[in-house]
Short mmCIF file of C-alpha atoms in Angstrom, two decimals:
data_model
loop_
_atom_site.label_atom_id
_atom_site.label_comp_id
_atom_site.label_asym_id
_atom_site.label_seq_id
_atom_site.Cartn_x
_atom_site.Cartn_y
_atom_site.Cartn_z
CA UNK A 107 -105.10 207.80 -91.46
CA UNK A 108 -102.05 209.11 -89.57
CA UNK A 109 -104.51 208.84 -85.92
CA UNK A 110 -105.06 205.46 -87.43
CA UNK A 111 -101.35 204.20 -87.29
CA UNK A 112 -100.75 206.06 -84.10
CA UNK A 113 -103.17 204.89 -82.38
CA UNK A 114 -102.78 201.16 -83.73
CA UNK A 115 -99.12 201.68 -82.84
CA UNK A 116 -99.79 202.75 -79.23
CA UNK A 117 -102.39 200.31 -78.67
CA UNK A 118 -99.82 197.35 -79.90
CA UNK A 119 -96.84 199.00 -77.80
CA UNK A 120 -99.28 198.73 -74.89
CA UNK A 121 -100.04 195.77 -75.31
CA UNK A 122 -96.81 194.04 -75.87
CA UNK A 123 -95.92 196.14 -72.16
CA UNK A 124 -99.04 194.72 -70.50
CA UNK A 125 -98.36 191.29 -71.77
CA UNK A 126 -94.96 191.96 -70.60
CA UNK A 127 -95.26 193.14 -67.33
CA UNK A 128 -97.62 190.48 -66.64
CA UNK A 129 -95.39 187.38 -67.27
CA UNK A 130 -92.47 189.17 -65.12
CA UNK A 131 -95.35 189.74 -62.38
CA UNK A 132 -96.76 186.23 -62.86
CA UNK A 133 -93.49 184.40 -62.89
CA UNK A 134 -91.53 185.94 -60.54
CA UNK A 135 -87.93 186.89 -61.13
CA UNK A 136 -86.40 183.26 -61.78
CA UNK A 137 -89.06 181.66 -63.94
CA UNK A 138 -91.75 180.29 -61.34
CA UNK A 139 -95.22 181.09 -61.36
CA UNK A 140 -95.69 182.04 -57.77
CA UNK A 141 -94.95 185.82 -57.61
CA UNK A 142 -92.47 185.31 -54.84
CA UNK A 143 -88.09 185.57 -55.15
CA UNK A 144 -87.63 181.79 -54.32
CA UNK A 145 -90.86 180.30 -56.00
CA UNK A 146 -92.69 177.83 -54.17
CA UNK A 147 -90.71 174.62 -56.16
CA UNK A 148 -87.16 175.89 -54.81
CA UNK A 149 -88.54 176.28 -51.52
CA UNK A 150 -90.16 172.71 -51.31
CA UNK A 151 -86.82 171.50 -53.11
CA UNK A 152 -84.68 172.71 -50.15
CA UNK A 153 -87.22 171.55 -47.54
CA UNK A 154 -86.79 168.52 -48.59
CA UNK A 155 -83.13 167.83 -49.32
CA UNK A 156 -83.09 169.31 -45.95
CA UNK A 157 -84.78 166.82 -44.37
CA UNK A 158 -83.04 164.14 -45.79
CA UNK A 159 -79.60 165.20 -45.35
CA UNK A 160 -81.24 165.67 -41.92
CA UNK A 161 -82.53 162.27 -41.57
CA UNK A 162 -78.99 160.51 -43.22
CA UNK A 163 -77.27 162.39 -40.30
CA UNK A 164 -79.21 160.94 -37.88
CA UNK A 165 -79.05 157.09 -39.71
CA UNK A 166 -75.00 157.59 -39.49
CA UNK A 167 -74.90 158.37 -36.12
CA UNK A 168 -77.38 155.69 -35.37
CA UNK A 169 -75.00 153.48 -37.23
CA UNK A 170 -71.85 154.64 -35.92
CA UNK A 171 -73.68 153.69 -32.29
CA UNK A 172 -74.28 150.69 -33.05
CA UNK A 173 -70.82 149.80 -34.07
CA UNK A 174 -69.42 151.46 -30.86
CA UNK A 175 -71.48 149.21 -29.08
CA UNK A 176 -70.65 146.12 -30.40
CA UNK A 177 -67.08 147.21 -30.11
CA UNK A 178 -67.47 147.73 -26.68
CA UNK A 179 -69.62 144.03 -26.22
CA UNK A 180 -66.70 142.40 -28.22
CA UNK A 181 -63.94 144.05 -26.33
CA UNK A 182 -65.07 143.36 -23.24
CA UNK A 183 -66.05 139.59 -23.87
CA UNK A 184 -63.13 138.70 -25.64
CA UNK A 185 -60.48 140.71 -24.02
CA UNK A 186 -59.25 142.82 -27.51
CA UNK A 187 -55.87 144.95 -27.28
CA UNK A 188 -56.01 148.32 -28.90
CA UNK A 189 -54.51 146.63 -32.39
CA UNK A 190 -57.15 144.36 -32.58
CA UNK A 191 -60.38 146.90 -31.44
CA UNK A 192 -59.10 149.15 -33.93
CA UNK A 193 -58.65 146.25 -36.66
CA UNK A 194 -62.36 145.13 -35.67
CA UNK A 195 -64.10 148.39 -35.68
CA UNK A 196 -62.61 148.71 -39.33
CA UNK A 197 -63.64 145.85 -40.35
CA UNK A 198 -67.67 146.49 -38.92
CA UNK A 199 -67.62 149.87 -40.64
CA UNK A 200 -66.37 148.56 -44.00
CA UNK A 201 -69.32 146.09 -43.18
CA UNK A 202 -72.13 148.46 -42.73
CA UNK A 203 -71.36 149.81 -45.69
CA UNK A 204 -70.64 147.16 -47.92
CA UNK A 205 -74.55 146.29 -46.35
CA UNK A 206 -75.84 149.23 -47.42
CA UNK A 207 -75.09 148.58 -50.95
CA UNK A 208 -76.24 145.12 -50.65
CA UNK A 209 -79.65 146.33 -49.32
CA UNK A 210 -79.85 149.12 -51.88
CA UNK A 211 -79.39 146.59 -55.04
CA UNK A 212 -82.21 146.14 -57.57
CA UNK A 213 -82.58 142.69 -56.77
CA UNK A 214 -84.81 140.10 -54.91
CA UNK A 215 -84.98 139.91 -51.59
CA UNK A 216 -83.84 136.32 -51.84
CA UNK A 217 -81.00 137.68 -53.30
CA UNK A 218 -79.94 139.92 -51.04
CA UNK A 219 -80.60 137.77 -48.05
CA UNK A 220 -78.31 135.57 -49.87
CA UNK A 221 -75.46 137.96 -50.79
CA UNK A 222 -75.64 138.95 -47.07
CA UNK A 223 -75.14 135.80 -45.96
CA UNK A 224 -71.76 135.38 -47.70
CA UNK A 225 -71.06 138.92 -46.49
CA UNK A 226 -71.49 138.03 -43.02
CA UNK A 227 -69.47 134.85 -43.34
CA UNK A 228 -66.64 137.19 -44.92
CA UNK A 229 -66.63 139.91 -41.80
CA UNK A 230 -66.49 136.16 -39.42
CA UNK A 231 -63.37 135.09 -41.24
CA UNK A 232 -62.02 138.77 -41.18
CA UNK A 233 -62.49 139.55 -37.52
CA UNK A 234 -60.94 135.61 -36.35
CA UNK A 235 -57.98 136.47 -38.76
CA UNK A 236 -57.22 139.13 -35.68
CA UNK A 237 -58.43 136.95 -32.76
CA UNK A 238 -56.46 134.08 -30.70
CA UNK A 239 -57.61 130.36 -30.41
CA UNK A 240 -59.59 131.14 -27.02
CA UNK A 241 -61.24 134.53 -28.62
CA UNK A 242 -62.31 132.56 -31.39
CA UNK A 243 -63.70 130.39 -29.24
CA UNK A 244 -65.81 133.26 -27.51
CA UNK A 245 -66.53 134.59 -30.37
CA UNK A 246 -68.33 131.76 -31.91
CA UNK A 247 -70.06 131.16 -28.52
CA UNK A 248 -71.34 135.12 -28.87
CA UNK A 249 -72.68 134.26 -32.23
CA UNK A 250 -74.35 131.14 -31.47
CA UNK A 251 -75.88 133.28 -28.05
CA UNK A 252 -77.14 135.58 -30.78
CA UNK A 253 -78.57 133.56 -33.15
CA UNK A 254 -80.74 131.62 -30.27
CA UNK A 255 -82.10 135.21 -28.98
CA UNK A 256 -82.55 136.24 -32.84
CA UNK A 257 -84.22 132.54 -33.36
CA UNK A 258 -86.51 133.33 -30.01
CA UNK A 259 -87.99 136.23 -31.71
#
C-alpha cells in the first residue's frame, strides 16, 4: 500500500512538473504562445507603431513643405515684411491643424466640406487682417487664379 501512495505521489508530482514545464516552454517567458522572449504579438505591435510614427513623420514634413511653400508664393507675390511672413505662416499652421481635426470628425462628408468652408473663410479674414489695401488686392487675385486652375481640373 505504501508503493501505492509513493508511486501515486511521484506520478502526480511529475505530472504537475510536466504540465508545468510545458506551459513555461509553450508560452514563453511573458505570457505568449510563441516560445520566443518578445512573442510574435509584441513584435508585430512595434512593427507597426513603427511604421506609423514613421509614416506621421513623413505627413508632417510633407505638411510643413507645403506651408513653406506657400509662404514663399505669398511672400514673394505680395511683398510680406518679416512681421507679417511670420504672422502668416502662424496662421497656415494653426490652419492645417485645425483641418486635420475637421477631416478626422465623425461626420458627413457634406459636413466637413462645409465646416471647411467657414474655416477657410476664417484663415482669409485672418491673413488680410495683416495685409495692406494693395496686398489684399493680390491676394484675392491669387485666390481667384487658384480657384480657376482648381475649377480646370
Amino acid at each position: 500500500m505504501k508503493n501505492v501512495k509513493l508511486i501515486f505521489s511521484v506520478s502526480i508530482i511529475l505530472l504537475s512538473f510536466t504540465v508545468s514545464a510545458q506551459n513555461n516552454m509553450g508560452m514563453g517567458m511573458n505570457g505568449n504562445r510563441n516560445g520566443n522572449m518578445m512573442g510574435n504579438g509584441a513584435a508585430t505591435s512595434n512593427s507597426t507603431e513603427f511604421q506609423n510614427s514613421r509614416r506621421k513623420a513623413e505627413m508632417e514634413k510633407e505638411k510643413e513643405k507645403s506651408i513653406e511653400r506657400s509662404i514663399a508664393k505669398l511672400k514673394a507675390d505680395l511683398e510680406l515684411d518679416a512681421l507679417q511672413e511670420i504672422a502668416v505662416k502662424q496662421i497656415l499652421e494653426e490652419s492645417v491643424r485645425i483641418e486635420g481635426i475637421i477631416l478626422k470628425k465623425e461626420e458627413s462628408d457634406e459636413e466637413k466640406l462645409k465646416a471647411l468652408k467657414g474655416h477657410s473663410e476664417t484663415v482669409d479674414i485672418k491673413i488680410k487682417s495683416f495685409l495692406t489695401k494693395e496686398q489684399i488686392e493680390k491676394f484675392l487675385a491669387l485666390k481667384e487664379d487658384l480657384n480657376k486652375k482648381s475649377r480646370k481640373k
